[in-house]
């Protein structure tokens, strides 16, 4: 624009100069033509030459004007681009400022949360110090109790020696009584007192009263069992824990944690070293009783695991059943599945035979099935109940298996022929769920089963009639277990309460 203005000024000056140059010509025209003809001619030639020079200068200025106009347009386009870029940069700066303010607010919130966590940490440290002090005090008390316990054990040992002397005297009298008494104690051609584990055998007594009522698990207790040759009770419940109880005192001995789902069934190895739990989290959990830690987590089922049992011959063989319609055999030492059997009906309960070669399983379709552990082949099946089987319990001799069903019947089968050798029923006895567990006493003389009205019914196996009815609560009974020592009997209900009956 400045160059254009400058060119216009130059053109004006040139125009004025030309007007000044032409002025003498107009004056000369006013003079007589004859006297000034030659002078006019010279001046005309001079003016014509100057006019040509002006035209040339005008053309040069026009070219310069065109160049300046194009440069002006280019500069204007660049200016517009720069202004757009400046606007974009201003928008980015505005966004950056907003993000910075948001980050500042977030930082302030984080600082407040950090201060809160620091305060909570200080409070937890104070609680930890208090708990540590309590633990030290408890340890000192424990040492004192151990000393008292050792003294008591010494006194008990002296009493046990006296009892052993009385026992030897009594056994001598029993042997002297002859063959008739031994024949009365004989079952299926086997004298049970001379079987393996005879030193732990005791005749079962009919329980009549509740010795301890324990609130064991929140949400319900679905499975209980006794340790082998012990009166310690193991329970598992909806609170995902497994607990060990002293039935003499009703006190909690240990709690095992680690399960991610509800405990639906329990079993224990015959050496009482490992507890295996079936869980609703589709897994099986194996705890080491000595350390209280999980030894294995057996994964492979795709639905909740509702039944588990361990071989009575080898503690390394475990069988489980889940609602994915599979039965799996596990190697406990290696911690993986060795065989999988598929059934067209879901399995609710199962157990190993005494020789560890056969698996008995009870299914939703009411059939009792026998499987070969090595080949996984179905050996035989029988229609045991008109509704789902909820429980399978093998007698101590291994010759009788007890099945309970949703038809409220309890059938006794001969394991060798799978023929029914007894049926137990009661008017008020109603099976509470698909996983209600019944049991046989250690001497195979009695059967115990829980009912939906909170009662525990006890039948005499030989007479097939009810000998006792126990009731402490109205909540449905989900599981019954009889100690291998002959007493006590334990029951667990849907409220999570465990009763010890003596």
Short mmCIF file of C-alpha atoms in Angstrom, two decimals:
data_model
loop_
_atom_site.label_atom_id
_atom_site.label_comp_id
_atom_site.label_asym_id
_atom_site.label_seq_id
_atom_site.Cartn_x
_atom_site.Cartn_y
_atom_site.Cartn_z
CA UNK A 1 0.00 0.00 0.00
CA UNK A 2 2.89 2.37 0.72
CA UNK A 3 4.42 1.63 -2.69
CA UNK A 4 1.12 2.34 -4.43
CA UNK A 5 0.74 5.65 -2.63
CA UNK A 6 4.29 6.57 -3.60
CA UNK A 7 3.60 5.74 -7.27
CA UNK A 8 0.44 7.88 -7.27
CA UNK A 9 2.35 10.81 -5.85
CA UNK A 10 4.99 10.43 -8.56
CA UNK A 11 2.31 10.36 -11.28
CA UNK A 12 0.76 13.55 -9.91
CA UNK A 13 4.12 15.29 -9.87
CA UNK A 14 4.77 14.11 -13.42
CA UNK A 15 1.38 15.39 -14.55
CA UNK A 16 2.09 18.79 -13.03
CA UNK A 17 5.49 18.88 -14.73
CA UNK A 18 3.89 18.00 -18.06
CA UNK A 19 1.33 20.77 -17.62
CA UNK A 20 4.19 23.17 -16.88
CA UNK A 21 6.00 21.96 -19.97
CA UNK A 22 2.99 22.45 -22.23
CA UNK A 23 2.32 25.98 -21.00
CA UNK A 24 4.85 27.69 -23.36
CA UNK A 25 3.20 25.86 -26.26
CA UNK A 26 -0.16 27.39 -25.49
CA UNK A 27 1.49 30.83 -25.24
CA UNK A 28 3.19 30.34 -28.57
CA UNK A 29 -0.09 29.41 -30.25
CA UNK A 30 -1.47 32.72 -29.31
CA UNK A 31 1.32 34.39 -31.35
CA UNK A 32 1.22 34.72 -35.08
CA UNK A 33 1.63 31.38 -36.88
CA UNK A 34 4.10 32.55 -39.61
CA UNK A 35 6.67 34.02 -37.29
CA UNK A 36 6.79 31.16 -34.84
CA UNK A 37 6.40 28.14 -37.17
CA UNK A 38 9.92 26.81 -36.82
CA UNK A 39 9.98 27.36 -33.12
CA UNK A 40 6.69 25.42 -32.76
CA UNK A 41 8.07 22.62 -34.80
CA UNK A 42 11.12 22.29 -32.55
CA UNK A 43 9.05 22.51 -29.44
CA UNK A 44 6.57 19.98 -30.79
CA UNK A 45 9.35 17.49 -31.48
CA UNK A 46 10.74 18.11 -28.02
CA UNK A 47 7.34 17.65 -26.46
CA UNK A 48 6.69 14.49 -28.48
CA UNK A 49 9.97 13.04 -27.25
CA UNK A 50 9.15 13.96 -23.71
CA UNK A 51 5.65 12.46 -24.12
CA UNK A 52 7.19 9.17 -25.26
CA UNK A 53 9.44 9.20 -22.21
CA UNK A 54 6.39 9.83 -20.02
CA UNK A 55 4.57 6.88 -21.60
CA UNK A 56 7.58 4.68 -20.94
CA UNK A 57 7.75 5.86 -17.33
CA UNK A 58 4.00 5.30 -16.98
CA UNK A 59 4.31 1.70 -18.27
CA UNK A 60 7.14 1.00 -15.85
CA UNK A 61 5.08 2.39 -13.00
CA UNK A 62 2.09 0.26 -14.08
CA UNK A 63 4.23 -2.88 -14.00
CA UNK A 64 5.54 -1.93 -10.57
CA UNK A 65 1.95 -1.30 -9.49
CA UNK A 66 0.87 -4.81 -10.64
CA UNK A 67 3.81 -6.41 -8.80
CA UNK A 68 3.08 -4.43 -5.65
CA UNK A 69 -0.63 -5.41 -5.78
CA UNK A 70 0.23 -9.16 -6.07
CA UNK A 71 2.71 -8.84 -3.22
CA UNK A 72 0.04 -7.08 -1.19
CA UNK A 73 -2.45 -9.91 -1.80
CA UNK A 74 0.16 -12.51 -0.81
CA UNK A 75 0.95 -10.59 2.37
CA UNK A 76 -2.75 -10.35 3.17
CA UNK A 77 -3.19 -14.15 2.78
CA UNK A 78 -0.16 -14.75 5.05
CA UNK A 79 -1.62 -12.34 7.57
CA UNK A 80 -4.91 -14.25 7.62
CA UNK A 81 -3.06 -17.55 8.14
CA UNK A 82 -1.08 -16.03 11.01
CA UNK A 83 -4.28 -14.72 12.60
CA UNK A 84 -5.92 -18.19 12.34
CA UNK A 85 -2.81 -19.76 13.88
CA UNK A 86 -2.91 -17.22 16.70
CA UNK A 87 -6.58 -18.04 17.35
CA UNK A 88 -5.79 -21.79 17.50
CA UNK A 89 -2.91 -21.14 19.88
CA UNK A 90 -5.15 -19.00 22.08
CA UNK A 91 -7.75 -21.83 22.20
CA UNK A 92 -5.05 -24.35 23.15
CA UNK A 93 -3.79 -22.02 25.87
CA UNK A 94 -7.36 -21.72 27.23
CA UNK A 95 -7.79 -25.52 27.25
CA UNK A 96 -4.40 -25.96 28.91
CA UNK A 97 -5.40 -23.48 31.62
CA UNK A 98 -8.67 -25.37 32.23
CA UNK A 99 -6.82 -28.71 32.42
CA UNK A 100 -4.30 -27.15 34.79
CA UNK A 101 -7.10 -25.95 37.08
CA UNK A 102 -8.69 -29.43 37.02
CA UNK A 103 -5.34 -31.04 37.83
CA UNK A 104 -4.89 -28.63 40.69
CA UNK A 105 -8.31 -29.62 42.10
CA UNK A 106 -7.46 -33.33 41.68
CA UNK A 107 -4.11 -32.77 43.39
CA UNK A 108 -5.82 -31.10 46.32
CA UNK A 109 -8.25 -34.05 46.62
CA UNK A 110 -5.36 -36.54 46.48
CA UNK A 111 -3.50 -34.59 49.15
CA UNK A 112 -6.58 -34.70 51.39
CA UNK A 113 -7.00 -38.45 50.76
CA UNK A 114 -3.31 -38.98 51.51
CA UNK A 115 -3.64 -37.10 54.76
CA UNK A 116 -6.66 -39.26 55.65
CA UNK A 117 -4.71 -42.45 54.85
CA UNK A 118 -1.81 -41.23 56.96
CA UNK A 119 -4.17 -40.63 59.87
CA UNK A 120 -5.71 -44.09 59.42
CA UNK A 121 -2.22 -45.59 59.27
CA UNK A 122 -1.34 -43.93 62.55
CA UNK A 123 -4.55 -45.28 64.09
CA UNK A 124 -3.78 -48.78 62.75
CA UNK A 125 -0.26 -48.59 64.15
CA UNK A 126 -1.70 -47.74 67.52
CA UNK A 127 -4.13 -50.66 67.25
CA UNK A 128 -1.26 -52.93 66.17
CA UNK A 129 0.73 -51.95 69.23
CA UNK A 130 -2.28 -52.72 71.42
CA UNK A 131 -2.83 -56.08 69.70
CA UNK A 132 0.89 -56.88 69.99
CA UNK A 133 0.75 -56.15 73.70
CA UNK A 134 -2.33 -58.36 74.04
CA UNK A 135 -0.58 -61.10 72.05
CA UNK A 136 2.39 -60.99 74.38
CA UNK A 137 0.09 -61.20 77.37
CA UNK A 138 -1.76 -64.08 75.73
CA UNK A 139 1.54 -65.81 75.01
CA UNK A 140 2.52 -65.54 78.65
CA UNK A 141 -0.86 -66.89 79.68
CA UNK A 142 -0.49 -69.65 77.11
CA UNK A 143 2.85 -70.70 78.57
CA UNK A 144 1.29 -70.82 82.01
CA UNK A 145 -1.63 -72.87 80.67
CA UNK A 146 0.78 -75.24 78.92
CA UNK A 147 2.57 -75.83 82.19
CA UNK A 148 -0.73 -76.54 83.89
CA UNK A 149 -1.76 -78.72 80.96
CA UNK A 150 1.44 -80.75 81.14
CA UNK A 151 0.84 -81.28 84.84
CA UNK A 152 -2.71 -82.37 84.07
CA UNK A 153 -1.44 -84.71 81.33
CA UNK A 154 0.89 -86.37 83.80
CA UNK A 155 -2.02 -86.90 86.15
CA UNK A 156 -4.13 -88.20 83.25
CA UNK A 157 -1.34 -90.58 82.27
CA UNK A 158 -1.37 -92.04 85.75
CA UNK A 159 -5.14 -92.44 85.56
CA UNK A 160 -4.78 -93.99 82.08
CA UNK A 161 -2.35 -96.54 83.43
CA UNK A 162 -4.88 -97.48 86.06
CA UNK A 163 -7.59 -97.66 83.39
CA UNK A 164 -5.36 -99.88 81.22
CA UNK A 165 -4.96 -102.28 84.08
CA UNK A 166 -8.73 -102.39 84.52
CA UNK A 167 -9.13 -102.78 80.74
CA UNK A 168 -6.73 -105.71 80.57
CA UNK A 169 -8.59 -107.36 83.41
CA UNK A 170 -11.91 -106.79 81.64
CA UNK A 171 -10.57 -108.13 78.32
CA UNK A 172 -9.36 -111.25 80.04
CA UNK A 173 -12.86 -111.75 81.43
CA UNK A 174 -14.38 -111.18 77.97
CA UNK A 175 -12.07 -113.73 76.37
CA UNK A 176 -12.99 -116.19 79.09
CA UNK A 177 -16.69 -115.71 78.37
CA UNK A 178 -16.22 -117.76 75.17
CA UNK A 179 -17.40 -117.99 71.63
CA UNK A 180 -21.05 -117.04 72.24
CA UNK A 181 -20.34 -113.38 73.05
CA UNK A 182 -17.96 -113.03 70.06
CA UNK A 183 -20.60 -114.50 67.74
CA UNK A 184 -23.11 -111.86 68.88
CA UNK A 185 -20.65 -109.10 67.96
CA UNK A 186 -19.95 -110.57 64.53
CA UNK A 187 -21.37 -108.71 61.50
CA UNK A 188 -21.29 -110.07 57.91
CA UNK A 189 -18.85 -112.78 58.97
CA UNK A 190 -16.25 -110.28 60.26
CA UNK A 191 -15.51 -109.71 63.97
CA UNK A 192 -15.24 -105.95 64.05
CA UNK A 193 -13.07 -105.85 67.16
CA UNK A 194 -10.30 -107.60 65.24
CA UNK A 195 -10.43 -105.30 62.19
CA UNK A 196 -7.80 -102.67 61.45
CA UNK A 197 -8.29 -99.73 63.79
CA UNK A 198 -9.90 -101.91 66.48
CA UNK A 199 -8.10 -99.97 69.16
CA UNK A 200 -10.26 -96.93 68.30
CA UNK A 201 -13.55 -98.80 68.05
CA UNK A 202 -16.36 -98.04 70.46
CA UNK A 203 -20.03 -98.88 70.48
CA UNK A 204 -22.35 -96.00 69.62
CA UNK A 205 -24.78 -94.63 72.19
CA UNK A 206 -28.14 -93.04 71.51
CA UNK A 207 -27.87 -89.27 72.17
CA UNK A 208 -30.60 -87.65 74.24
CA UNK A 209 -29.54 -84.08 74.99
CA UNK A 210 -27.64 -81.13 73.49
CA UNK A 211 -24.33 -80.70 75.27
CA UNK A 212 -23.14 -77.65 73.31
CA UNK A 213 -24.94 -75.25 71.00
CA UNK A 214 -22.39 -73.38 68.89
CA UNK A 215 -23.02 -70.49 66.50
CA UNK A 216 -20.40 -71.62 64.00
CA UNK A 217 -20.94 -69.81 60.69
CA UNK A 218 -22.76 -66.75 59.43
CA UNK A 219 -25.23 -67.50 56.65
CA UNK A 220 -25.52 -71.22 57.37
CA UNK A 221 -23.46 -74.36 57.88
CA UNK A 222 -23.77 -76.97 55.12
CA UNK A 223 -21.14 -79.58 55.97
CA UNK A 224 -19.65 -81.14 59.13
CA UNK A 225 -17.49 -84.20 59.85
CA UNK A 226 -15.33 -85.64 62.63
CA UNK A 227 -11.62 -86.31 62.45
CA UNK A 228 -10.67 -89.99 62.27
CA UNK A 229 -10.39 -91.61 65.74
CA UNK A 230 -11.10 -88.23 67.34
CA UNK A 231 -13.95 -86.20 68.77
CA UNK A 232 -12.80 -83.00 67.04
CA UNK A 233 -15.45 -81.62 64.69
CA UNK A 234 -14.78 -79.84 61.37
CA UNK A 235 -17.41 -77.48 59.92
CA UNK A 236 -17.71 -75.41 56.76
CA UNK A 237 -20.22 -72.69 55.99
CA UNK A 238 -21.47 -69.83 53.87
CA UNK A 239 -18.91 -67.45 55.41
CA UNK A 240 -16.16 -69.18 53.32
CA UNK A 241 -14.32 -70.53 56.36
CA UNK A 242 -13.55 -73.99 57.73
CA UNK A 243 -13.46 -74.31 61.52
CA UNK A 244 -12.24 -77.04 63.88
CA UNK A 245 -14.07 -77.45 67.23
CA UNK A 246 -13.35 -79.28 70.46
CA UNK A 247 -16.63 -81.08 71.17
CA UNK A 248 -15.72 -81.65 74.81
CA UNK A 249 -15.60 -77.94 75.59
CA UNK A 250 -17.46 -76.51 72.60
CA UNK A 251 -14.52 -74.15 71.97
CA UNK A 252 -13.05 -73.17 68.60
CA UNK A 253 -9.61 -74.72 68.01
CA UNK A 254 -8.70 -73.29 64.59
CA UNK A 255 -10.12 -71.35 61.63
CA UNK A 256 -8.96 -72.00 58.07
CA UNK A 257 -9.26 -69.15 55.57
CA UNK A 258 -8.64 -68.90 51.83
CA UNK A 259 -11.78 -70.14 50.11
CA UNK A 260 -13.32 -67.76 47.58
CA UNK A 261 -16.79 -69.34 47.81
CA UNK A 262 -19.18 -71.00 50.23
CA UNK A 263 -18.13 -74.39 51.61
CA UNK A 264 -20.57 -77.03 50.29
CA UNK A 265 -18.84 -80.26 51.37
CA UNK A 266 -15.83 -81.43 53.41
CA UNK A 267 -13.60 -84.46 53.74
CA UNK A 268 -10.37 -85.29 55.57
CA UNK A 269 -7.53 -87.71 54.85
CA UNK A 270 -7.36 -90.80 57.05
CA UNK A 271 -4.14 -89.49 58.69
CA UNK A 272 -5.96 -86.23 59.67
CA UNK A 273 -3.29 -84.14 57.94
CA UNK A 274 -5.26 -82.53 55.11
CA UNK A 275 -8.79 -81.10 54.90
CA UNK A 276 -10.37 -80.84 51.45
CA UNK A 277 -13.33 -78.52 50.85
CA UNK A 278 -15.73 -78.29 47.89
CA UNK A 279 -16.62 -74.68 47.13
CA UNK A 280 -19.20 -72.71 45.18
CA UNK A 281 -16.28 -70.88 43.50
CA UNK A 282 -15.84 -73.97 41.19
CA UNK A 283 -12.64 -74.97 43.02
CA UNK A 284 -11.45 -77.41 45.69
CA UNK A 285 -9.21 -76.18 48.51
CA UNK A 286 -6.73 -78.40 50.35
CA UNK A 287 -5.53 -77.18 53.77
CA UNK A 288 -2.61 -78.55 55.74
CA UNK A 289 -4.04 -79.04 59.24
CA UNK A 290 -0.66 -78.63 60.93
CA UNK A 291 0.19 -75.22 59.44
CA UNK A 292 -3.35 -74.04 58.68
CA UNK A 293 -2.29 -72.96 55.17
CA UNK A 294 -3.70 -73.89 51.77
CA UNK A 295 -1.59 -76.62 50.21
CA UNK A 296 -3.41 -76.89 46.86
CA UNK A 297 -6.21 -75.16 44.95
CA UNK A 298 -7.66 -77.72 42.55
CA UNK A 299 -9.16 -76.04 39.47
CA UNK A 300 -10.93 -77.65 36.54
CA UNK A 301 -14.65 -77.67 37.25
CA UNK A 302 -16.77 -75.08 35.44
CA UNK A 303 -19.61 -74.94 37.99
CA UNK A 304 -19.95 -75.10 41.77
CA UNK A 305 -18.38 -78.17 43.39
CA UNK A 306 -20.98 -79.80 45.66
CA UNK A 307 -19.34 -83.08 46.80
CA UNK A 308 -15.85 -84.36 47.65
CA UNK A 309 -14.34 -87.46 49.24
CA UNK A 310 -10.85 -88.89 49.80
CA UNK A 311 -9.79 -92.50 49.49
CA UNK A 312 -9.62 -94.50 52.71
CA UNK A 313 -6.68 -96.46 51.28
CA UNK A 314 -4.51 -93.71 49.79
CA UNK A 315 -4.60 -90.09 50.98
CA UNK A 316 -3.45 -88.94 47.53
CA UNK A 317 -6.68 -89.90 45.72
CA UNK A 318 -9.54 -87.39 45.87
CA UNK A 319 -12.84 -87.46 43.98
CA UNK A 320 -15.14 -84.48 43.43
CA UNK A 321 -18.46 -83.78 41.73
CA UNK A 322 -19.79 -80.47 40.39
CA UNK A 323 -22.88 -79.12 38.71
CA UNK A 324 -21.08 -79.21 35.35
CA UNK A 325 -22.13 -82.93 35.28
CA UNK A 326 -18.57 -84.16 35.73
CA UNK A 327 -16.88 -86.30 38.37
CA UNK A 328 -13.13 -85.72 38.60
CA UNK A 329 -10.39 -87.81 40.22
CA UNK A 330 -7.41 -85.84 41.56
CA UNK A 331 -3.86 -86.71 42.53
CA UNK A 332 -3.41 -84.80 45.78
CA UNK A 333 0.39 -85.10 45.83
CA UNK A 334 0.77 -83.57 42.36
CA UNK A 335 -2.28 -81.36 42.56
CA UNK A 336 -3.91 -82.10 39.20
CA UNK A 337 -6.81 -84.07 37.69
CA UNK A 338 -6.07 -87.63 36.54
CA UNK A 339 -9.47 -88.65 35.17
CA UNK A 340 -12.87 -87.11 34.35
CA UNK A 341 -16.18 -88.97 34.20
CA UNK A 342 -19.25 -87.41 32.59
CA UNK A 343 -22.81 -88.18 33.69
CA UNK A 344 -26.05 -87.07 32.07
CA UNK A 345 -27.42 -86.14 35.51
CA UNK A 346 -25.87 -83.80 38.09
CA UNK A 347 -24.19 -85.51 41.03
CA UNK A 348 -25.16 -84.27 44.54
CA UNK A 349 -23.00 -86.60 46.68
CA UNK A 350 -20.37 -89.32 46.41
CA UNK A 351 -17.95 -91.49 48.40
CA UNK A 352 -15.11 -93.98 47.94
CA UNK A 353 -15.53 -97.67 48.65
CA UNK A 354 -13.41 -99.14 51.45
CA UNK A 355 -10.92 -100.65 48.95
CA UNK A 356 -10.55 -97.31 47.14
CA UNK A 357 -11.29 -98.86 43.73
CA UNK A 358 -14.94 -97.84 43.33
CA UNK A 359 -16.83 -94.55 43.57
CA UNK A 360 -20.47 -94.41 44.69
CA UNK A 361 -22.38 -91.36 43.43
CA UNK A 362 -25.93 -90.10 44.04
CA UNK A 363 -27.61 -88.04 41.33
CA UNK A 364 -30.46 -85.62 40.79
CA UNK A 365 -32.35 -88.24 38.76
CA UNK A 366 -32.52 -90.46 41.90
CA UNK A 367 -30.06 -93.11 40.67
CA UNK A 368 -27.16 -94.60 42.60
CA UNK A 369 -24.14 -95.21 40.32
CA UNK A 370 -20.87 -97.09 40.81
CA UNK A 371 -17.75 -96.07 38.86
CA UNK A 372 -14.37 -97.75 38.37
CA UNK A 373 -11.62 -95.37 39.53
CA UNK A 374 -8.96 -96.63 37.08
CA UNK A 375 -10.91 -96.74 33.83
CA UNK A 376 -13.61 -94.20 34.71
CA UNK A 377 -16.21 -96.65 33.40
CA UNK A 378 -19.72 -96.90 34.83
CA UNK A 379 -19.96 -100.29 36.55
CA UNK A 380 -23.62 -100.36 37.54
CA UNK A 381 -26.54 -98.16 38.55
CA UNK A 382 -29.80 -98.62 40.37
CA UNK A 383 -32.90 -96.45 40.81
CA UNK A 384 -32.54 -95.68 44.52
CA UNK A 385 -35.11 -92.89 44.96
CA UNK A 386 -38.00 -91.33 43.08
CA UNK A 387 -36.47 -87.89 43.61
CA UNK A 388 -32.94 -86.50 43.86
CA UNK A 389 -30.42 -88.28 46.11
CA UNK A 390 -29.05 -85.82 48.70
CA UNK A 391 -26.63 -87.97 50.71
CA UNK A 392 -24.45 -91.09 50.51
CA UNK A 393 -22.79 -92.58 53.58
CA UNK A 394 -20.75 -95.79 53.64
CA UNK A 395 -20.81 -97.98 56.74
CA UNK A 396 -17.61 -98.67 58.61
CA UNK A 397 -17.55 -102.28 57.42
CA UNK A 398 -17.98 -101.08 53.81
CA UNK A 399 -20.77 -103.56 53.10
CA UNK A 400 -23.72 -101.14 53.49
CA UNK A 401 -24.30 -97.76 51.87
CA UNK A 402 -26.95 -95.33 53.13
CA UNK A 403 -28.73 -93.07 50.61
CA UNK A 404 -31.13 -90.25 51.46
CA UNK A 405 -33.43 -88.57 48.94
CA UNK A 406 -35.88 -85.74 48.45
CA UNK A 407 -38.64 -88.38 48.61
CA UNK A 408 -37.92 -88.36 52.40
CA UNK A 409 -36.73 -91.98 52.37
CA UNK A 410 -33.46 -93.38 53.68
CA UNK A 411 -32.46 -96.60 51.90
CA UNK A 412 -29.78 -99.09 52.93
CA UNK A 413 -28.10 -100.95 50.04
CA UNK A 414 -25.88 -104.01 50.10
CA UNK A 415 -22.70 -102.87 48.29
CA UNK A 416 -22.08 -106.36 46.88
CA UNK A 417 -25.46 -106.81 45.19
CA UNK A 418 -26.91 -103.25 45.20
CA UNK A 419 -30.11 -104.67 46.68
CA UNK A 420 -32.16 -102.75 49.24
CA UNK A 421 -31.68 -104.27 52.69
CA UNK A 422 -33.69 -101.68 54.60
CA UNK A 423 -35.80 -98.53 54.24
CA UNK A 424 -36.15 -95.93 56.99
CA UNK A 425 -38.90 -93.31 57.09
CA UNK A 426 -40.75 -91.09 59.56
CA UNK A 427 -43.92 -89.02 59.31
CA UNK A 428 -42.30 -85.74 60.35
CA UNK A 429 -38.96 -86.27 58.64
CA UNK A 430 -38.59 -84.03 55.56
CA UNK A 431 -35.23 -83.64 53.79
CA UNK A 432 -34.36 -79.93 53.77
CA UNK A 433 -32.20 -79.51 50.63
CA UNK A 434 -30.44 -81.29 47.75
CA UNK A 435 -27.29 -81.51 49.91
CA UNK A 436 -28.76 -82.64 53.25
CA UNK A 437 -26.29 -85.16 54.69
CA UNK A 438 -27.29 -88.20 56.77
CA UNK A 439 -24.93 -90.56 58.59
CA UNK A 440 -24.45 -94.06 60.04
CA UNK A 441 -23.04 -94.60 63.52
CA UNK A 442 -19.58 -96.09 64.01
CA UNK A 443 -20.97 -99.52 64.97
CA UNK A 444 -23.44 -99.47 61.99
CA UNK A 445 -26.39 -99.85 64.40
CA UNK A 446 -27.99 -96.40 64.07
CA UNK A 447 -28.85 -93.91 61.33
CA UNK A 448 -29.24 -90.15 61.92
CA UNK A 449 -30.89 -87.66 59.58
CA UNK A 450 -31.97 -84.04 59.90
CA UNK A 451 -35.36 -82.62 59.00
CA UNK A 452 -36.69 -79.34 57.65
CA UNK A 453 -38.44 -78.63 60.98
CA UNK A 454 -35.15 -78.59 62.91
CA UNK A 455 -35.43 -82.14 64.29
CA UNK A 456 -32.81 -84.91 64.16
CA UNK A 457 -34.31 -88.40 63.74
CA UNK A 458 -32.39 -91.49 64.86
CA UNK A 459 -33.35 -94.98 63.66
CA UNK A 460 -32.18 -98.40 64.72
CA UNK A 461 -30.82 -99.99 61.54
CA UNK A 462 -31.69 -103.52 62.61
CA UNK A 463 -35.22 -102.78 63.89
CA UNK A 464 -35.90 -100.05 61.26
CA UNK A 465 -37.79 -97.92 63.81
CA UNK A 466 -37.13 -94.55 65.46
CA UNK A 467 -35.27 -94.73 68.76
CA UNK A 468 -34.85 -91.00 69.41
CA UNK A 469 -35.93 -87.57 68.13
CA UNK A 470 -33.76 -84.57 69.00
CA UNK A 471 -34.71 -80.92 68.58
CA UNK A 472 -33.02 -77.74 69.74
CA UNK A 473 -34.06 -75.23 67.07
CA UNK A 474 -36.62 -74.78 64.28
CA UNK A 475 -34.10 -74.06 61.53
CA UNK A 476 -33.75 -76.86 58.89
CA UNK A 477 -30.97 -79.38 59.60
CA UNK A 478 -28.52 -79.59 56.68
CA UNK A 479 -25.96 -82.11 57.93
CA UNK A 480 -25.43 -84.82 60.56
CA UNK A 481 -22.15 -86.51 61.52
CA UNK A 482 -21.34 -89.28 64.02
CA UNK A 483 -17.95 -89.55 65.66
CA UNK A 484 -15.94 -92.67 64.88
CA UNK A 485 -15.48 -93.10 68.62
CA UNK A 486 -19.20 -93.84 68.98
CA UNK A 487 -20.12 -90.45 70.40
CA UNK A 488 -20.97 -87.63 70.16
CA UNK A 489 -23.41 -86.88 67.33
CA UNK A 490 -23.27 -83.45 65.65
CA UNK A 491 -25.85 -81.59 63.57
CA UNK A 492 -25.67 -78.32 61.61
CA UNK A 493 -28.57 -76.15 60.51
CA UNK A 494 -29.34 -73.45 57.99
CA UNK A 495 -28.73 -70.64 60.52
CA UNK A 496 -25.12 -71.75 60.98
CA UNK A 497 -25.66 -73.34 64.41
CA UNK A 498 -23.91 -76.62 65.29
CA UNK A 499 -25.32 -78.81 68.07
CA UNK A 500 -23.29 -81.49 69.90
CA UNK A 501 -25.58 -84.30 71.13
CA UNK A 502 -24.61 -86.76 73.87
#
